[in-house]
């Protein structure tokens, strides 16, 4: 994977980008490390962390479930000045269209169609629930500054309330990039459509009971 290209494209004029490579065995530990690093930035709203932690795990988990390749890469950067967080998850696997086409219902869709469809609820290749990117899209709609989904020769871009799919370069596999605002309080369980209690899940995993009140 061309890490230098990713840094130049998505993290230009930034320093101290956190870069983590993970596989199925290290996914949980890397995920916990990434979230723990985010919680160290006290300026990030707790409710943002609670919703984002769910979306982040889903994006990382998608790599080993759907990509057909063992390794994924996670990059994160917190911009203290602008109170934004950049997150990128990438793999060099089969890509979204090929993955979705494993489900007979989506065998004949185009690459551009596959990028739009995978953002919808319950669209899956049959190996998952089709909820991860849908939830991520809800987070982006709430506090997102920019969202990019690049797979094959097409790129889905969501920015300023507009979504478009363009033919733009080639990425072998799937690359997800988003920049979100971190200073606005949100309802985390609304982001996941109240299908699970992400507030409780995050607090149990990452917040000491004695510190919870101060984080609010």
mmCIF file with all atom_site columns, C-alpha atoms in Angstrom:
data_model
loop_
_atom_site.group_PDB
_atom_site.id
_atom_site.type_symbol
_atom_site.label_atom_id
_atom_site.label_alt_id
_atom_site.label_comp_id
_atom_site.label_asym_id
_atom_site.label_entity_id
_atom_site.label_seq_id
_atom_site.pdbx_PDB_ins_code
_atom_site.Cartn_x
_atom_site.Cartn_y
_atom_site.Cartn_z
_atom_site.occupancy
_atom_site.B_iso_or_equiv
_atom_site.pdbx_formal_charge
_atom_site.auth_seq_id
_atom_site.auth_comp_id
_atom_site.auth_asym_id
_atom_site.auth_atom_id
_atom_site.pdbx_PDB_model_num
ATOM 1   C CA . UNK A 1 1   ? 0.000   0.000   0.000   1.00 0.00 ? 1   UNK A CA 1
ATOM 2   C CA . UNK A 1 2   ? 1.328   3.422   -0.977  1.00 0.00 ? 2   UNK A CA 1
ATOM 3   C CA . UNK A 1 3   ? 1.279   5.170   2.404   1.00 0.00 ? 3   UNK A CA 1
ATOM 4   C CA . UNK A 1 4   ? 3.253   8.126   1.052   1.00 0.00 ? 4   UNK A CA 1
ATOM 5   C CA . UNK A 1 5   ? 0.564   8.736   -1.582  1.00 0.00 ? 5   UNK A CA 1
ATOM 6   C CA . UNK A 1 6   ? -2.197  8.600   1.056   1.00 0.00 ? 6   UNK A CA 1
ATOM 7   C CA . UNK A 1 7   ? -0.396  11.044  3.325   1.00 0.00 ? 7   UNK A CA 1
ATOM 8   C CA . UNK A 1 8   ? 0.192   13.455  0.450   1.00 0.00 ? 8   UNK A CA 1
ATOM 9   C CA . UNK A 1 9   ? -3.411  13.202  -0.735  1.00 0.00 ? 9   UNK A CA 1
ATOM 10  C CA . UNK A 1 10  ? -5.381  13.210  2.496   1.00 0.00 ? 10  UNK A CA 1
ATOM 11  C CA . UNK A 1 11  ? -3.064  14.561  5.201   1.00 0.00 ? 11  UNK A CA 1
ATOM 12  C CA . UNK A 1 12  ? -1.165  17.272  3.388   1.00 0.00 ? 12  UNK A CA 1
ATOM 13  C CA . UNK A 1 13  ? 0.441   19.929  5.602   1.00 0.00 ? 13  UNK A CA 1
ATOM 14  C CA . UNK A 1 14  ? -0.147  17.898  8.748   1.00 0.00 ? 14  UNK A CA 1
ATOM 15  C CA . UNK A 1 15  ? 2.221   16.292  11.198  1.00 0.00 ? 15  UNK A CA 1
ATOM 16  C CA . UNK A 1 16  ? 2.039   13.451  13.670  1.00 0.00 ? 16  UNK A CA 1
ATOM 17  C CA . UNK A 1 17  ? -0.414  11.344  11.691  1.00 0.00 ? 17  UNK A CA 1
ATOM 18  C CA . UNK A 1 18  ? -1.060  8.107   13.555  1.00 0.00 ? 18  UNK A CA 1
ATOM 19  C CA . UNK A 1 19  ? -0.588  5.096   11.246  1.00 0.00 ? 19  UNK A CA 1
ATOM 20  C CA . UNK A 1 20  ? -1.592  1.576   12.317  1.00 0.00 ? 20  UNK A CA 1
ATOM 21  C CA . UNK A 1 21  ? -1.602  -1.641  10.289  1.00 0.00 ? 21  UNK A CA 1
ATOM 22  C CA . UNK A 1 22  ? -3.961  -4.366  11.496  1.00 0.00 ? 22  UNK A CA 1
ATOM 23  C CA . UNK A 1 23  ? -5.152  -7.859  10.634  1.00 0.00 ? 23  UNK A CA 1
ATOM 24  C CA . UNK A 1 24  ? -7.893  -10.075 12.042  1.00 0.00 ? 24  UNK A CA 1
ATOM 25  C CA . UNK A 1 25  ? -5.776  -10.974 15.086  1.00 0.00 ? 25  UNK A CA 1
ATOM 26  C CA . UNK A 1 26  ? -4.720  -7.416  15.948  1.00 0.00 ? 26  UNK A CA 1
ATOM 27  C CA . UNK A 1 27  ? -7.904  -5.595  14.921  1.00 0.00 ? 27  UNK A CA 1
ATOM 28  C CA . UNK A 1 28  ? -9.304  -5.326  18.447  1.00 0.00 ? 28  UNK A CA 1
ATOM 29  C CA . UNK A 1 29  ? -6.087  -4.140  20.052  1.00 0.00 ? 29  UNK A CA 1
ATOM 30  C CA . UNK A 1 30  ? -5.376  -1.597  17.301  1.00 0.00 ? 30  UNK A CA 1
ATOM 31  C CA . UNK A 1 31  ? -8.961  -0.374  17.482  1.00 0.00 ? 31  UNK A CA 1
ATOM 32  C CA . UNK A 1 32  ? -8.692  0.126   21.231  1.00 0.00 ? 32  UNK A CA 1
ATOM 33  C CA . UNK A 1 33  ? -5.383  1.960   20.846  1.00 0.00 ? 33  UNK A CA 1
ATOM 34  C CA . UNK A 1 34  ? -6.831  4.303   18.215  1.00 0.00 ? 34  UNK A CA 1
ATOM 35  C CA . UNK A 1 35  ? -9.891  5.103   20.320  1.00 0.00 ? 35  UNK A CA 1
ATOM 36  C CA . UNK A 1 36  ? -7.759  5.563   23.436  1.00 0.00 ? 36  UNK A CA 1
ATOM 37  C CA . UNK A 1 37  ? -5.618  8.069   21.543  1.00 0.00 ? 37  UNK A CA 1
ATOM 38  C CA . UNK A 1 38  ? -8.751  9.972   20.536  1.00 0.00 ? 38  UNK A CA 1
ATOM 39  C CA . UNK A 1 39  ? -9.976  10.122  24.131  1.00 0.00 ? 39  UNK A CA 1
ATOM 40  C CA . UNK A 1 40  ? -6.720  11.812  25.105  1.00 0.00 ? 40  UNK A CA 1
ATOM 41  C CA . UNK A 1 41  ? -7.918  14.912  23.248  1.00 0.00 ? 41  UNK A CA 1
ATOM 42  C CA . UNK A 1 42  ? -10.231 16.357  25.877  1.00 0.00 ? 42  UNK A CA 1
ATOM 43  C CA . UNK A 1 43  ? -11.581 18.889  23.371  1.00 0.00 ? 43  UNK A CA 1
ATOM 44  C CA . UNK A 1 44  ? -13.420 16.107  21.504  1.00 0.00 ? 44  UNK A CA 1
ATOM 45  C CA . UNK A 1 45  ? -17.003 15.840  22.713  1.00 0.00 ? 45  UNK A CA 1
ATOM 46  C CA . UNK A 1 46  ? -17.709 12.591  24.532  1.00 0.00 ? 46  UNK A CA 1
ATOM 47  C CA . UNK A 1 47  ? -20.862 12.030  22.481  1.00 0.00 ? 47  UNK A CA 1
ATOM 48  C CA . UNK A 1 48  ? -18.795 12.268  19.281  1.00 0.00 ? 48  UNK A CA 1
ATOM 49  C CA . UNK A 1 49  ? -16.387 9.633   20.587  1.00 0.00 ? 49  UNK A CA 1
ATOM 50  C CA . UNK A 1 50  ? -19.258 7.359   21.550  1.00 0.00 ? 50  UNK A CA 1
ATOM 51  C CA . UNK A 1 51  ? -20.731 7.400   18.051  1.00 0.00 ? 51  UNK A CA 1
ATOM 52  C CA . UNK A 1 52  ? -17.428 7.467   16.220  1.00 0.00 ? 52  UNK A CA 1
ATOM 53  C CA . UNK A 1 53  ? -16.010 4.483   18.098  1.00 0.00 ? 53  UNK A CA 1
ATOM 54  C CA . UNK A 1 54  ? -18.830 2.301   16.752  1.00 0.00 ? 54  UNK A CA 1
ATOM 55  C CA . UNK A 1 55  ? -18.360 3.507   13.173  1.00 0.00 ? 55  UNK A CA 1
ATOM 56  C CA . UNK A 1 56  ? -14.589 3.095   13.384  1.00 0.00 ? 56  UNK A CA 1
ATOM 57  C CA . UNK A 1 57  ? -14.823 -0.532  14.470  1.00 0.00 ? 57  UNK A CA 1
ATOM 58  C CA . UNK A 1 58  ? -17.301 -1.297  11.701  1.00 0.00 ? 58  UNK A CA 1
ATOM 59  C CA . UNK A 1 59  ? -15.012 0.234   9.071   1.00 0.00 ? 59  UNK A CA 1
ATOM 60  C CA . UNK A 1 60  ? -11.986 -1.695  10.348  1.00 0.00 ? 60  UNK A CA 1
ATOM 61  C CA . UNK A 1 61  ? -13.955 -4.922  10.664  1.00 0.00 ? 61  UNK A CA 1
ATOM 62  C CA . UNK A 1 62  ? -15.119 -4.570  7.052   1.00 0.00 ? 62  UNK A CA 1
ATOM 63  C CA . UNK A 1 63  ? -11.515 -5.009  5.921   1.00 0.00 ? 63  UNK A CA 1
ATOM 64  C CA . UNK A 1 64  ? -11.131 -8.579  7.106   1.00 0.00 ? 64  UNK A CA 1
ATOM 65  C CA . UNK A 1 65  ? -14.762 -9.527  6.396   1.00 0.00 ? 65  UNK A CA 1
ATOM 66  C CA . UNK A 1 66  ? -15.110 -8.171  2.869   1.00 0.00 ? 66  UNK A CA 1
ATOM 67  C CA . UNK A 1 67  ? -11.741 -7.268  1.315   1.00 0.00 ? 67  UNK A CA 1
ATOM 68  C CA . UNK A 1 68  ? -10.303 -10.744 0.825   1.00 0.00 ? 68  UNK A CA 1
ATOM 69  C CA . UNK A 1 69  ? -6.930  -9.460  2.029   1.00 0.00 ? 69  UNK A CA 1
ATOM 70  C CA . UNK A 1 70  ? -5.443  -9.900  5.528   1.00 0.00 ? 70  UNK A CA 1
ATOM 71  C CA . UNK A 1 71  ? -4.201  -6.379  6.213   1.00 0.00 ? 71  UNK A CA 1
ATOM 72  C CA . UNK A 1 72  ? -5.793  -2.978  6.609   1.00 0.00 ? 72  UNK A CA 1
ATOM 73  C CA . UNK A 1 73  ? -4.382  0.425   7.481   1.00 0.00 ? 73  UNK A CA 1
ATOM 74  C CA . UNK A 1 74  ? -5.869  3.016   9.831   1.00 0.00 ? 74  UNK A CA 1
ATOM 75  C CA . UNK A 1 75  ? -4.708  6.643   9.887   1.00 0.00 ? 75  UNK A CA 1
ATOM 76  C CA . UNK A 1 76  ? -5.922  9.371   12.212  1.00 0.00 ? 76  UNK A CA 1
ATOM 77  C CA . UNK A 1 77  ? -5.086  13.016  12.769  1.00 0.00 ? 77  UNK A CA 1
ATOM 78  C CA . UNK A 1 78  ? -6.644  15.494  15.187  1.00 0.00 ? 78  UNK A CA 1
ATOM 79  C CA . UNK A 1 79  ? -6.546  19.153  14.194  1.00 0.00 ? 79  UNK A CA 1
ATOM 80  C CA . UNK A 1 80  ? -6.629  21.040  17.472  1.00 0.00 ? 80  UNK A CA 1
ATOM 81  C CA . UNK A 1 81  ? -6.869  24.439  15.789  1.00 0.00 ? 81  UNK A CA 1
ATOM 82  C CA . UNK A 1 82  ? -9.969  23.648  13.733  1.00 0.00 ? 82  UNK A CA 1
ATOM 83  C CA . UNK A 1 83  ? -11.391 21.026  16.134  1.00 0.00 ? 83  UNK A CA 1
ATOM 84  C CA . UNK A 1 84  ? -11.656 18.396  13.422  1.00 0.00 ? 84  UNK A CA 1
ATOM 85  C CA . UNK A 1 85  ? -10.639 14.768  13.228  1.00 0.00 ? 85  UNK A CA 1
ATOM 86  C CA . UNK A 1 86  ? -9.451  13.054  10.052  1.00 0.00 ? 86  UNK A CA 1
ATOM 87  C CA . UNK A 1 87  ? -9.804  9.282   9.787   1.00 0.00 ? 87  UNK A CA 1
ATOM 88  C CA . UNK A 1 88  ? -8.778  7.003   6.929   1.00 0.00 ? 88  UNK A CA 1
ATOM 89  C CA . UNK A 1 89  ? -9.250  3.233   6.656   1.00 0.00 ? 89  UNK A CA 1
ATOM 90  C CA . UNK A 1 90  ? -7.806  1.505   3.581   1.00 0.00 ? 90  UNK A CA 1
ATOM 91  C CA . UNK A 1 91  ? -7.134  -1.933  2.150   1.00 0.00 ? 91  UNK A CA 1
ATOM 92  C CA . UNK A 1 92  ? -5.884  -3.296  -1.160  1.00 0.00 ? 92  UNK A CA 1
ATOM 93  C CA . UNK A 1 93  ? -8.473  -6.030  -1.491  1.00 0.00 ? 93  UNK A CA 1
ATOM 94  C CA . UNK A 1 94  ? -11.164 -6.870  -4.030  1.00 0.00 ? 94  UNK A CA 1
ATOM 95  C CA . UNK A 1 95  ? -13.052 -3.587  -3.758  1.00 0.00 ? 95  UNK A CA 1
ATOM 96  C CA . UNK A 1 96  ? -16.700 -2.789  -3.154  1.00 0.00 ? 96  UNK A CA 1
ATOM 97  C CA . UNK A 1 97  ? -18.208 -3.799  -6.492  1.00 0.00 ? 97  UNK A CA 1
ATOM 98  C CA . UNK A 1 98  ? -16.541 -7.215  -6.490  1.00 0.00 ? 98  UNK A CA 1
ATOM 99  C CA . UNK A 1 99  ? -17.521 -7.757  -2.866  1.00 0.00 ? 99  UNK A CA 1
ATOM 100 C CA . UNK A 1 100 ? -21.168 -6.828  -3.382  1.00 0.00 ? 100 UNK A CA 1
ATOM 101 C CA . UNK A 1 101 ? -21.356 -8.933  -6.533  1.00 0.00 ? 101 UNK A CA 1
ATOM 102 C CA . UNK A 1 102 ? -20.859 -12.016 -4.359  1.00 0.00 ? 102 UNK A CA 1
ATOM 103 C CA . UNK A 1 103 ? -24.501 -11.447 -3.442  1.00 0.00 ? 103 UNK A CA 1
ATOM 104 C CA . UNK A 1 104 ? -26.576 -12.609 -6.403  1.00 0.00 ? 104 UNK A CA 1
ATOM 105 C CA . UNK A 1 105 ? -28.902 -9.600  -6.056  1.00 0.00 ? 105 UNK A CA 1
ATOM 106 C CA . UNK A 1 106 ? -26.049 -7.223  -6.889  1.00 0.00 ? 106 UNK A CA 1
ATOM 107 C CA . UNK A 1 107 ? -24.149 -9.301  -9.419  1.00 0.00 ? 107 UNK A CA 1
ATOM 108 C CA . UNK A 1 108 ? -24.745 -6.954  -12.335 1.00 0.00 ? 108 UNK A CA 1
ATOM 109 C CA . UNK A 1 109 ? -24.344 -3.528  -10.692 1.00 0.00 ? 109 UNK A CA 1
ATOM 110 C CA . UNK A 1 110 ? -21.752 -1.092  -11.944 1.00 0.00 ? 110 UNK A CA 1
ATOM 111 C CA . UNK A 1 111 ? -18.868 0.148   -9.854  1.00 0.00 ? 111 UNK A CA 1
ATOM 112 C CA . UNK A 1 112 ? -20.451 3.595   -9.509  1.00 0.00 ? 112 UNK A CA 1
ATOM 113 C CA . UNK A 1 113 ? -23.748 2.058   -8.408  1.00 0.00 ? 113 UNK A CA 1
ATOM 114 C CA . UNK A 1 114 ? -21.975 -0.108  -5.846  1.00 0.00 ? 114 UNK A CA 1
ATOM 115 C CA . UNK A 1 115 ? -20.504 2.948   -4.105  1.00 0.00 ? 115 UNK A CA 1
ATOM 116 C CA . UNK A 1 116 ? -23.891 4.565   -3.759  1.00 0.00 ? 116 UNK A CA 1
ATOM 117 C CA . UNK A 1 117 ? -25.633 1.386   -2.688  1.00 0.00 ? 117 UNK A CA 1
ATOM 118 C CA . UNK A 1 118 ? -23.160 0.371   0.012   1.00 0.00 ? 118 UNK A CA 1
ATOM 119 C CA . UNK A 1 119 ? -24.011 3.562   1.914   1.00 0.00 ? 119 UNK A CA 1
ATOM 120 C CA . UNK A 1 120 ? -27.617 2.409   2.252   1.00 0.00 ? 120 UNK A CA 1
ATOM 121 C CA . UNK A 1 121 ? -29.084 0.293   5.039   1.00 0.00 ? 121 UNK A CA 1
ATOM 122 C CA . UNK A 1 122 ? -28.888 -3.517  4.804   1.00 0.00 ? 122 UNK A CA 1
ATOM 123 C CA . UNK A 1 123 ? -26.892 -3.607  1.561   1.00 0.00 ? 123 UNK A CA 1
ATOM 124 C CA . UNK A 1 124 ? -24.422 -6.455  1.978   1.00 0.00 ? 124 UNK A CA 1
ATOM 125 C CA . UNK A 1 125 ? -22.513 -9.146  0.137   1.00 0.00 ? 125 UNK A CA 1
ATOM 126 C CA . UNK A 1 126 ? -24.058 -11.645 2.555   1.00 0.00 ? 126 UNK A CA 1
ATOM 127 C CA . UNK A 1 127 ? -21.162 -11.723 5.012   1.00 0.00 ? 127 UNK A CA 1
ATOM 128 C CA . UNK A 1 128 ? -22.381 -8.887  7.222   1.00 0.00 ? 128 UNK A CA 1
ATOM 129 C CA . UNK A 1 129 ? -25.449 -6.875  8.189   1.00 0.00 ? 129 UNK A CA 1
ATOM 130 C CA . UNK A 1 130 ? -24.866 -3.945  5.821   1.00 0.00 ? 130 UNK A CA 1
ATOM 131 C CA . UNK A 1 131 ? -25.012 -1.499  8.712   1.00 0.00 ? 131 UNK A CA 1
ATOM 132 C CA . UNK A 1 132 ? -21.471 -0.154  9.116   1.00 0.00 ? 132 UNK A CA 1
ATOM 133 C CA . UNK A 1 133 ? -21.227 2.281   6.204   1.00 0.00 ? 133 UNK A CA 1
ATOM 134 C CA . UNK A 1 134 ? -24.878 3.233   6.623   1.00 0.00 ? 134 UNK A CA 1
ATOM 135 C CA . UNK A 1 135 ? -24.163 4.240   10.215  1.00 0.00 ? 135 UNK A CA 1
ATOM 136 C CA . UNK A 1 136 ? -21.018 6.071   9.137   1.00 0.00 ? 136 UNK A CA 1
ATOM 137 C CA . UNK A 1 137 ? -23.052 8.001   6.560   1.00 0.00 ? 137 UNK A CA 1
ATOM 138 C CA . UNK A 1 138 ? -25.428 9.090   9.341   1.00 0.00 ? 138 UNK A CA 1
ATOM 139 C CA . UNK A 1 139 ? -22.483 10.340  11.393  1.00 0.00 ? 139 UNK A CA 1
ATOM 140 C CA . UNK A 1 140 ? -21.142 12.230  8.379   1.00 0.00 ? 140 UNK A CA 1
ATOM 141 C CA . UNK A 1 141 ? -24.573 13.768  7.755   1.00 0.00 ? 141 UNK A CA 1
ATOM 142 C CA . UNK A 1 142 ? -24.602 14.956  11.367  1.00 0.00 ? 142 UNK A CA 1
ATOM 143 C CA . UNK A 1 143 ? -21.110 16.398  11.909  1.00 0.00 ? 143 UNK A CA 1
ATOM 144 C CA . UNK A 1 144 ? -19.104 15.554  8.821   1.00 0.00 ? 144 UNK A CA 1
ATOM 145 C CA . UNK A 1 145 ? -17.047 18.084  6.910   1.00 0.00 ? 145 UNK A CA 1
ATOM 146 C CA . UNK A 1 146 ? -16.069 15.710  4.106   1.00 0.00 ? 146 UNK A CA 1
ATOM 147 C CA . UNK A 1 147 ? -16.450 12.015  3.290   1.00 0.00 ? 147 UNK A CA 1
ATOM 148 C CA . UNK A 1 148 ? -14.723 10.095  0.502   1.00 0.00 ? 148 UNK A CA 1
ATOM 149 C CA . UNK A 1 149 ? -15.206 6.478   -0.509  1.00 0.00 ? 149 UNK A CA 1
ATOM 150 C CA . UNK A 1 150 ? -12.755 5.367   -3.207  1.00 0.00 ? 150 UNK A CA 1
ATOM 151 C CA . UNK A 1 151 ? -12.847 1.907   -4.727  1.00 0.00 ? 151 UNK A CA 1
ATOM 152 C CA . UNK A 1 152 ? -11.580 0.891   -8.136  1.00 0.00 ? 152 UNK A CA 1
ATOM 153 C CA . UNK A 1 153 ? -11.783 3.760   -10.598 1.00 0.00 ? 153 UNK A CA 1
ATOM 154 C CA . UNK A 1 154 ? -14.669 5.561   -8.885  1.00 0.00 ? 154 UNK A CA 1
ATOM 155 C CA . UNK A 1 155 ? -14.877 7.871   -5.908  1.00 0.00 ? 155 UNK A CA 1
ATOM 156 C CA . UNK A 1 156 ? -17.961 8.856   -3.913  1.00 0.00 ? 156 UNK A CA 1
ATOM 157 C CA . UNK A 1 157 ? -17.657 12.315  -2.373  1.00 0.00 ? 157 UNK A CA 1
ATOM 158 C CA . UNK A 1 158 ? -20.060 13.705  0.221   1.00 0.00 ? 158 UNK A CA 1
ATOM 159 C CA . UNK A 1 159 ? -19.524 17.354  1.115   1.00 0.00 ? 159 UNK A CA 1
ATOM 160 C CA . UNK A 1 160 ? -21.682 20.392  1.896   1.00 0.00 ? 160 UNK A CA 1
ATOM 161 C CA . UNK A 1 161 ? -24.837 18.280  1.806   1.00 0.00 ? 161 UNK A CA 1
ATOM 162 C CA . UNK A 1 162 ? -24.109 17.029  -1.711  1.00 0.00 ? 162 UNK A CA 1
ATOM 163 C CA . UNK A 1 163 ? -23.164 13.511  -2.810  1.00 0.00 ? 163 UNK A CA 1
ATOM 164 C CA . UNK A 1 164 ? -21.599 12.703  -6.159  1.00 0.00 ? 164 UNK A CA 1
ATOM 165 C CA . UNK A 1 165 ? -19.774 9.771   -7.687  1.00 0.00 ? 165 UNK A CA 1
ATOM 166 C CA . UNK A 1 166 ? -16.959 10.559  -10.084 1.00 0.00 ? 166 UNK A CA 1
ATOM 167 C CA . UNK A 1 167 ? -14.449 8.579   -12.107 1.00 0.00 ? 167 UNK A CA 1
ATOM 168 C CA . UNK A 1 168 ? -11.169 9.583   -10.527 1.00 0.00 ? 168 UNK A CA 1
ATOM 169 C CA . UNK A 1 169 ? -7.922  7.620   -10.512 1.00 0.00 ? 169 UNK A CA 1
ATOM 170 C CA . UNK A 1 170 ? -7.690  4.010   -9.365  1.00 0.00 ? 170 UNK A CA 1
ATOM 171 C CA . UNK A 1 171 ? -7.528  2.489   -5.910  1.00 0.00 ? 171 UNK A CA 1
ATOM 172 C CA . UNK A 1 172 ? -7.033  -1.256  -5.630  1.00 0.00 ? 172 UNK A CA 1
ATOM 173 C CA . UNK A 1 173 ? -9.403  -2.149  -2.822  1.00 0.00 ? 173 UNK A CA 1
ATOM 174 C CA . UNK A 1 174 ? -11.363 0.260   -0.653  1.00 0.00 ? 174 UNK A CA 1
ATOM 175 C CA . UNK A 1 175 ? -10.350 3.573   0.881   1.00 0.00 ? 175 UNK A CA 1
ATOM 176 C CA . UNK A 1 176 ? -12.597 5.454   3.308   1.00 0.00 ? 176 UNK A CA 1
ATOM 177 C CA . UNK A 1 177 ? -11.724 8.965   4.419   1.00 0.00 ? 177 UNK A CA 1
ATOM 178 C CA . UNK A 1 178 ? -13.703 11.336  6.559   1.00 0.00 ? 178 UNK A CA 1
ATOM 179 C CA . UNK A 1 179 ? -13.204 14.609  8.327   1.00 0.00 ? 179 UNK A CA 1
ATOM 180 C CA . UNK A 1 180 ? -15.621 15.346  11.146  1.00 0.00 ? 180 UNK A CA 1
ATOM 181 C CA . UNK A 1 181 ? -16.204 18.189  13.551  1.00 0.00 ? 181 UNK A CA 1
ATOM 182 C CA . UNK A 1 182 ? -15.547 17.267  17.164  1.00 0.00 ? 182 UNK A CA 1
ATOM 183 C CA . UNK A 1 183 ? -16.924 20.176  19.164  1.00 0.00 ? 183 UNK A CA 1
ATOM 184 C CA . UNK A 1 184 ? -20.666 19.638  18.716  1.00 0.00 ? 184 UNK A CA 1
ATOM 185 C CA . UNK A 1 185 ? -22.664 17.453  21.083  1.00 0.00 ? 185 UNK A CA 1
ATOM 186 C CA . UNK A 1 186 ? -24.766 14.831  19.302  1.00 0.00 ? 186 UNK A CA 1
ATOM 187 C CA . UNK A 1 187 ? -27.053 11.919  20.178  1.00 0.00 ? 187 UNK A CA 1
ATOM 188 C CA . UNK A 1 188 ? -24.845 8.829   19.600  1.00 0.00 ? 188 UNK A CA 1
ATOM 189 C CA . UNK A 1 189 ? -27.689 6.338   19.735  1.00 0.00 ? 189 UNK A CA 1
ATOM 190 C CA . UNK A 1 190 ? -29.590 8.325   17.118  1.00 0.00 ? 190 UNK A CA 1
ATOM 191 C CA . UNK A 1 191 ? -26.590 7.941   14.806  1.00 0.00 ? 191 UNK A CA 1
ATOM 192 C CA . UNK A 1 192 ? -26.917 4.139   15.028  1.00 0.00 ? 192 UNK A CA 1
ATOM 193 C CA . UNK A 1 193 ? -30.692 4.365   14.610  1.00 0.00 ? 193 UNK A CA 1
ATOM 194 C CA . UNK A 1 194 ? -31.163 3.198   18.221  1.00 0.00 ? 194 UNK A CA 1
ATOM 195 C CA . UNK A 1 195 ? -30.321 -0.367  17.198  1.00 0.00 ? 195 UNK A CA 1
ATOM 196 C CA . UNK A 1 196 ? -27.655 -0.689  19.875  1.00 0.00 ? 196 UNK A CA 1
ATOM 197 C CA . UNK A 1 197 ? -26.589 1.335   22.908  1.00 0.00 ? 197 UNK A CA 1
ATOM 198 C CA . UNK A 1 198 ? -23.268 2.793   21.790  1.00 0.00 ? 198 UNK A CA 1
ATOM 199 C CA . UNK A 1 199 ? -23.175 5.140   24.775  1.00 0.00 ? 199 UNK A CA 1
ATOM 200 C CA . UNK A 1 200 ? -23.126 2.249   27.223  1.00 0.00 ? 200 UNK A CA 1
ATOM 201 C CA . UNK A 1 201 ? -20.735 0.220   25.073  1.00 0.00 ? 201 UNK A CA 1
ATOM 202 C CA . UNK A 1 202 ? -18.212 3.066   24.880  1.00 0.00 ? 202 UNK A CA 1
ATOM 203 C CA . UNK A 1 203 ? -18.459 3.979   28.537  1.00 0.00 ? 203 UNK A CA 1
ATOM 204 C CA . UNK A 1 204 ? -17.951 0.389   29.661  1.00 0.00 ? 204 UNK A CA 1
ATOM 205 C CA . UNK A 1 205 ? -14.919 -0.043  27.422  1.00 0.00 ? 205 UNK A CA 1
ATOM 206 C CA . UNK A 1 206 ? -13.138 3.294   27.538  1.00 0.00 ? 206 UNK A CA 1
ATOM 207 C CA . UNK A 1 207 ? -14.307 5.483   30.423  1.00 0.00 ? 207 UNK A CA 1
ATOM 208 C CA . UNK A 1 208 ? -13.446 5.006   34.067  1.00 0.00 ? 208 UNK A CA 1
ATOM 209 C CA . UNK A 1 209 ? -16.542 5.512   36.182  1.00 0.00 ? 209 UNK A CA 1
ATOM 210 C CA . UNK A 1 210 ? -14.772 8.120   38.271  1.00 0.00 ? 210 UNK A CA 1
ATOM 211 C CA . UNK A 1 211 ? -13.832 10.154  35.186  1.00 0.00 ? 211 UNK A CA 1
ATOM 212 C CA . UNK A 1 212 ? -17.154 10.002  33.347  1.00 0.00 ? 212 UNK A CA 1
ATOM 213 C CA . UNK A 1 213 ? -18.643 13.031  35.073  1.00 0.00 ? 213 UNK A CA 1
ATOM 214 C CA . UNK A 1 214 ? -15.648 15.217  34.250  1.00 0.00 ? 214 UNK A CA 1
ATOM 215 C CA . UNK A 1 215 ? -15.774 14.241  30.568  1.00 0.00 ? 215 UNK A CA 1
ATOM 216 C CA . UNK A 1 216 ? -19.327 15.475  30.313  1.00 0.00 ? 216 UNK A CA 1
#
